[in-house]
Amino acid sequence: MFTAERVADEKDWMKGETGDWELIIGLEVHAQVSSNAKLFSGAATEYGAEPNTQVSLVDAGMPGMLPVINEFCVEQAVRTGLGLNAQINLFSRFDRKNYFYVDLPQGYQISQFEHPIVGEGEIEIHPEDGDAVKVGIERLHLEQDAGKSVHDLSDDETYVDLNRSGVALMEIVSKPDMRSPEEASAYVDKLRGIVRALGTCDGDMEKGNLRADVNVSVRRPGGELGTRCEIKNVNSLRFIRQAINHEARRQIEIIEAGGTIDQETRLYDSVKNETRSMRSKEDAHDYRYFPDPDLLPLQLEQSFVDNIKATLPELPDARKARFVEEFGIPAYDAGVLTADKVTGDYYETTAKGRDGKIAANWVMGELFGALNKAGIDLADSPVSAENLGGLLDRIADNTISGKIAKTVFEKMFEGGGSADEIIEREGLKQVTDTGAIEAMVQEALDANPAQVEKAKQNPKLLGFFVGQVMKASGGKANPQAVNQILRAKLGL
Amino acid sequence: MSAPENGVNAETVRKIARLSRLHVAEGRLVPLADELNGILGWIEQLNEVDVDGVEPMTSAVDVSAPLRADQITDGGKRDAVLANAPKSDSGFYVVPRSVE
């Protein structure tokens, strides 16, 4: 079960009073299936509805109501399993995980304990500050989400909304293969990219559609494993890193002071940046699982799995390798451009049949810069990939210079429209008519006789005249043509 | 009837009762443990049957679970959902506070 004998790089060791410590990290990621209806009922899953308007009597745990499995959710679990290079179990079964909480009306969560739908797999992650690392997947299983408790509407009561109750989740359990906060967040980021590319989960961490429980323990580098603590429901990559850092530090301090770690569930408070104990130890992990008698086992045909396999889209790693190959861009750029599907699609449309490097520079430079500044998502970009591609065409065929292109881009970003329309409307077409340029060059030479003499001695001063002509033309003169004519006139 | 090997004692009954949110009076713990041991012992007899080479039966009928299409066919019945709630407000269930 424990695949990793790997010892962390020294740079990832944590310094304590008594020496170095190594972090052992495993994650359980809950990814909400992007289905219309819930896992076992026909109620809607859409985010943000009025409380309790998307609840069936099944989701409310009413007596006598029977769950029926949503086929689409099964399909997404299998699709995700294939994307994680994992074993698909044709036989799986649903179990009841029993516990009492105000937002769990059934008194149990329907989950998969003994026979999950997906078994072991493996993915490769690319932490920003280190080499690629292989992370084992222990399993993926389907389960229901609970409802939502709201504690701030009353001083002595809790308000409960069951809209989320029964929504399908995929719980993806990693092996304890990560050794630093950065590796843990790179892993979640990679998972997010995979489920988004597959279309099985939207990966929206802000809405809680993808969230992580983090298991952390510490040990002497390469030494005996320590006792782990689980930090529940961490919902951003930054919080994952902070929570791990804090929790590891807490454990090290306890051990170095001669104490021992209690295995327990803790909660991360992002405001105070600390973790604190959540459940009393005696009740923890006694869920009394047993097979749900309301549900027959799930038995899939191999053909069901094969059909899904045949329609798998290209995954981020494969796409990255293809971008490097096909568009000749550096691996780093390809990584950024394939981090999610929308970005990859945008770049590919822009770069297709054009210079891939120039396209990458424009997408990652001008476009990302402008979007960032305006606080707009790429999906809502006022400049479409087609229009950005059209702009690059006009640079390539010398209709406009790279500098004017930035002006065109700004106008595009402000008001939309194609490059051709904007160039035409604003009269930004580059002057390539040598007669007109010659006249402007002559004018500049005549106006600055002293500079002419200097430039003849020192051709580096030519730039002054280029500048004058470009200014006179409003930036529209073709700089190569200006240079050529200048040199001819000065006999250089 | 003798207690089975993994029999329950009063302590186990107390724990299971707490996990199930059942109130069991102190004086009932030992009698309940005895009754449970009786039931467990009776079921234990099944172990006498030789099941070598027999596939574990996971349900009474050998069919796979029926599946339904991913369509919204339910919900939008808040009044019915909240009808039996002792207290509700603004569309929420209202229950005694669950955190400190």
mmCIF file of N, CA and C in Angstrom, chain A residues 414-472:
data_model
loop_
_atom_site.group_PDB
_atom_site.id
_atom_site.type_symbol
_atom_site.label_atom_id
_atom_site.label_comp_id
_atom_site.label_asym_id
_atom_site.label_seq_id
_atom_site.Cartn_x
_atom_site.Cartn_y
_atom_site.Cartn_z
ATOM 1 N N GLU A 414 -10.908 46.739 -25.873
ATOM 2 C CA GLU A 414 -11.918 47.676 -25.376
ATOM 3 C C GLU A 414 -13.270 47.448 -26.026
ATOM 4 N N GLY A 415 -13.233 47.229 -27.343
ATOM 5 C CA GLY A 415 -14.532 47.222 -28.029
ATOM 6 C C GLY A 415 -14.811 46.037 -28.928
ATOM 7 N N GLY A 416 -13.913 45.071 -28.924
ATOM 8 C CA GLY A 416 -14.141 43.912 -29.786
ATOM 9 C C GLY A 416 -13.903 44.256 -31.251
ATOM 10 N N GLY A 417 -14.265 43.353 -32.126
ATOM 11 C CA GLY A 417 -14.078 43.565 -33.557
ATOM 12 C C GLY A 417 -12.814 42.902 -34.052
ATOM 13 N N SER A 418 -12.717 42.762 -35.360
ATOM 14 C CA SER A 418 -11.555 42.090 -35.934
ATOM 15 C C SER A 418 -10.435 43.085 -36.167
ATOM 16 N N ALA A 419 -9.225 42.561 -36.329
ATOM 17 C CA ALA A 419 -8.056 43.404 -36.563
ATOM 18 C C ALA A 419 -8.257 44.221 -37.830
ATOM 19 N N ASP A 420 -8.774 43.588 -38.888
ATOM 20 C CA ASP A 420 -8.948 44.287 -40.162
ATOM 21 C C ASP A 420 -9.879 45.488 -40.015
ATOM 22 N N GLU A 421 -10.988 45.274 -39.295
ATOM 23 C CA GLU A 421 -11.929 46.380 -39.086
ATOM 24 C C GLU A 421 -11.261 47.547 -38.363
ATOM 25 N N ILE A 422 -10.513 47.220 -37.314
ATOM 26 C CA ILE A 422 -9.905 48.278 -36.506
ATOM 27 C C ILE A 422 -8.809 49.002 -37.291
ATOM 28 N N ILE A 423 -7.996 48.243 -38.028
ATOM 29 C CA ILE A 423 -6.917 48.850 -38.813
ATOM 30 C C ILE A 423 -7.515 49.814 -39.850
ATOM 31 N N GLU A 424 -8.612 49.374 -40.472
ATOM 32 C CA GLU A 424 -9.275 50.175 -41.494
ATOM 33 C C GLU A 424 -9.882 51.440 -40.875
ATOM 34 N N ARG A 425 -10.629 51.221 -39.796
ATOM 35 C CA ARG A 425 -11.362 52.320 -39.172
ATOM 36 C C ARG A 425 -10.414 53.373 -38.614
ATOM 37 N N GLU A 426 -9.342 52.931 -37.991
ATOM 38 C CA GLU A 426 -8.433 53.864 -37.322
ATOM 39 C C GLU A 426 -7.321 54.339 -38.248
ATOM 40 N N GLY A 427 -7.307 53.851 -39.483
ATOM 41 C CA GLY A 427 -6.270 54.241 -40.438
ATOM 42 C C GLY A 427 -4.883 53.886 -39.953
ATOM 43 N N LEU A 428 -4.715 52.665 -39.471
ATOM 44 C CA LEU A 428 -3.436 52.262 -38.871
ATOM 45 C C LEU A 428 -2.550 51.469 -39.824
ATOM 46 N N LYS A 429 -2.991 51.370 -41.064
ATOM 47 C CA LYS A 429 -2.246 50.560 -42.021
ATOM 48 C C LYS A 429 -0.832 51.119 -42.186
ATOM 49 N N GLN A 430 0.089 50.240 -42.191
ATOM 50 C CA GLN A 430 1.501 50.610 -42.293
ATOM 51 C C GLN A 430 1.787 51.242 -43.659
ATOM 52 N N VAL A 431 2.584 52.326 -43.657
ATOM 53 C CA VAL A 431 2.951 52.943 -44.927
ATOM 54 C C VAL A 431 4.125 52.176 -45.511
ATOM 55 N N THR A 432 3.894 51.495 -46.627
ATOM 56 C CA THR A 432 4.992 50.773 -47.259
ATOM 57 C C THR A 432 5.319 51.408 -48.597
ATOM 58 N N ASP A 433 4.536 52.447 -48.948
ATOM 59 C CA ASP A 433 4.765 53.189 -50.201
ATOM 60 C C ASP A 433 6.094 53.918 -50.063
ATOM 61 N N THR A 434 7.110 53.463 -50.806
ATOM 62 C CA THR A 434 8.462 54.000 -50.622
ATOM 63 C C THR A 434 8.532 55.480 -50.971
ATOM 64 N N GLY A 435 7.692 55.925 -51.925
ATOM 65 C CA GLY A 435 7.685 57.343 -52.302
ATOM 66 C C GLY A 435 7.345 58.202 -51.101
ATOM 67 N N ALA A 436 6.299 57.835 -50.397
ATOM 68 C CA ALA A 436 5.848 58.609 -49.250
ATOM 69 C C ALA A 436 6.894 58.585 -48.141
ATOM 70 N N ILE A 437 7.484 57.408 -47.947
ATOM 71 C CA ILE A 437 8.499 57.296 -46.885
ATOM 72 C C ILE A 437 9.721 58.129 -47.250
ATOM 73 N N GLU A 438 10.078 58.088 -48.526
ATOM 74 C CA GLU A 438 11.252 58.846 -48.978
ATOM 75 C C GLU A 438 11.075 60.334 -48.702
ATOM 76 N N ALA A 439 9.861 60.803 -48.949
ATOM 77 C CA ALA A 439 9.579 62.221 -48.713
ATOM 78 C C ALA A 439 9.745 62.559 -47.237
ATOM 79 N N MET A 440 9.267 61.679 -46.395
ATOM 80 C CA MET A 440 9.369 61.927 -44.954
ATOM 81 C C MET A 440 10.815 61.881 -44.481
ATOM 82 N N VAL A 441 11.585 60.949 -45.054
ATOM 83 C CA VAL A 441 13.006 60.841 -44.703
ATOM 84 C C VAL A 441 13.729 62.123 -45.102
ATOM 85 N N GLN A 442 13.450 62.571 -46.313
ATOM 86 C CA GLN A 442 14.107 63.770 -46.812
ATOM 87 C C GLN A 442 13.810 64.952 -45.899
ATOM 88 N N GLU A 443 12.561 65.050 -45.493
ATOM 89 C CA GLU A 443 12.126 66.132 -44.614
ATOM 90 C C GLU A 443 12.923 66.106 -43.309
ATOM 91 N N ALA A 444 13.072 64.918 -42.752
ATOM 92 C CA ALA A 444 13.793 64.781 -41.487
ATOM 93 C C ALA A 444 15.259 65.148 -41.651
ATOM 94 N N LEU A 445 15.852 64.761 -42.781
ATOM 95 C CA LEU A 445 17.266 65.068 -43.030
ATOM 96 C C LEU A 445 17.455 66.571 -43.193
ATOM 97 N N ASP A 446 16.525 67.177 -43.955
ATOM 98 C CA ASP A 446 16.628 68.623 -44.212
ATOM 99 C C ASP A 446 16.503 69.429 -42.934
ATOM 100 N N ALA A 447 15.671 68.943 -42.011
ATOM 101 C CA ALA A 447 15.413 69.698 -40.783
ATOM 102 C C ALA A 447 16.547 69.577 -39.771
ATOM 103 N N ASN A 448 17.445 68.598 -39.967
ATOM 104 C CA ASN A 448 18.498 68.381 -38.963
ATOM 105 C C ASN A 448 19.880 68.197 -39.604
ATOM 106 N N PRO A 449 20.359 69.256 -40.263
ATOM 107 C CA PRO A 449 21.637 69.094 -41.010
ATOM 108 C C PRO A 449 22.801 68.686 -40.108
ATOM 109 N N ALA A 450 22.822 69.216 -38.886
ATOM 110 C CA ALA A 450 23.942 68.888 -37.993
ATOM 111 C C ALA A 450 23.974 67.406 -37.673
ATOM 112 N N GLN A 451 22.782 66.861 -37.402
ATOM 113 C CA GLN A 451 22.676 65.434 -37.077
ATOM 114 C C GLN A 451 23.107 64.570 -38.260
ATOM 115 N N VAL A 452 22.834 65.078 -39.498
ATOM 116 C CA VAL A 452 23.198 64.316 -40.698
ATOM 117 C C VAL A 452 24.702 64.071 -40.740
ATOM 118 N N GLU A 453 25.470 65.123 -40.451
ATOM 119 C CA GLU A 453 26.930 64.996 -40.504
ATOM 120 C C GLU A 453 27.418 63.967 -39.471
ATOM 121 N N LYS A 454 26.821 64.072 -38.249
ATOM 122 C CA LYS A 454 27.223 63.156 -37.182
ATOM 123 C C LYS A 454 26.899 61.715 -37.537
ATOM 124 N N ALA A 455 25.729 61.557 -38.142
ATOM 125 C CA ALA A 455 25.284 60.197 -38.456
ATOM 126 C C ALA A 455 26.166 59.558 -39.518
ATOM 127 N N LYS A 456 26.652 60.386 -40.421
ATOM 128 C CA LYS A 456 27.531 59.842 -41.460
ATOM 129 C C LYS A 456 28.817 59.284 -40.843
ATOM 130 N N GLN A 457 29.287 59.938 -39.759
ATOM 131 C CA GLN A 457 30.472 59.455 -39.048
ATOM 132 C C GLN A 457 30.148 58.230 -38.202
ATOM 133 N N ASN A 458 28.958 58.282 -37.590
ATOM 134 C CA ASN A 458 28.605 57.243 -36.619
ATOM 135 C C ASN A 458 27.200 56.697 -36.904
ATOM 136 N N PRO A 459 27.138 55.620 -37.705
ATOM 137 C CA PRO A 459 25.834 55.111 -38.154
ATOM 138 C C PRO A 459 24.897 54.736 -37.009
ATOM 139 N N LYS A 460 25.434 54.621 -35.791
ATOM 140 C CA LYS A 460 24.551 54.299 -34.662
ATOM 141 C C LYS A 460 23.529 55.401 -34.441
ATOM 142 N N LEU A 461 23.850 56.601 -34.906
ATOM 143 C CA LEU A 461 22.946 57.720 -34.690
ATOM 144 C C LEU A 461 21.763 57.721 -35.656
ATOM 145 N N LEU A 462 21.760 56.743 -36.569
ATOM 146 C CA LEU A 462 20.648 56.615 -37.514
ATOM 147 C C LEU A 462 19.309 56.522 -36.796
ATOM 148 N N GLY A 463 19.361 55.923 -35.633
ATOM 149 C CA GLY A 463 18.139 55.722 -34.848
ATOM 150 C C GLY A 463 17.389 57.013 -34.629
ATOM 151 N N PHE A 464 18.114 58.103 -34.495
ATOM 152 C CA PHE A 464 17.472 59.404 -34.294
ATOM 153 C C PHE A 464 16.513 59.710 -35.452
ATOM 154 N N PHE A 465 17.004 59.466 -36.685
ATOM 155 C CA PHE A 465 16.184 59.775 -37.863
ATOM 156 C C PHE A 465 15.015 58.794 -38.003
ATOM 157 N N VAL A 466 15.301 57.543 -37.695
ATOM 158 C CA VAL A 466 14.203 56.558 -37.741
ATOM 159 C C VAL A 466 13.082 57.031 -36.824
ATOM 160 N N GLY A 467 13.502 57.496 -35.653
ATOM 161 C CA GLY A 467 12.525 57.981 -34.684
ATOM 162 C C GLY A 467 11.732 59.158 -35.218
ATOM 163 N N GLN A 468 12.457 60.089 -35.860
ATOM 164 C CA GLN A 468 11.788 61.270 -36.412
ATOM 165 C C GLN A 468 10.727 60.875 -37.450
ATOM 166 N N VAL A 469 11.117 59.942 -38.341
ATOM 167 C CA VAL A 469 10.209 59.533 -39.417
ATOM 168 C C VAL A 469 9.000 58.778 -38.841
ATOM 169 N N MET A 470 9.281 57.897 -37.886
ATOM 170 C CA MET A 470 8.179 57.141 -37.294
ATOM 171 C C MET A 470 7.183 58.097 -36.629
ATOM 172 N N LYS A 471 7.731 59.112 -35.975
ATOM 173 C CA LYS A 471 6.897 60.097 -35.305
ATOM 174 C C LYS A 471 6.049 60.847 -36.337
ATOM 175 N N ALA A 472 6.721 61.277 -37.415
ATOM 176 C CA ALA A 472 6.025 62.039 -38.450
ATOM 177 C C ALA A 472 4.903 61.205 -39.079
#
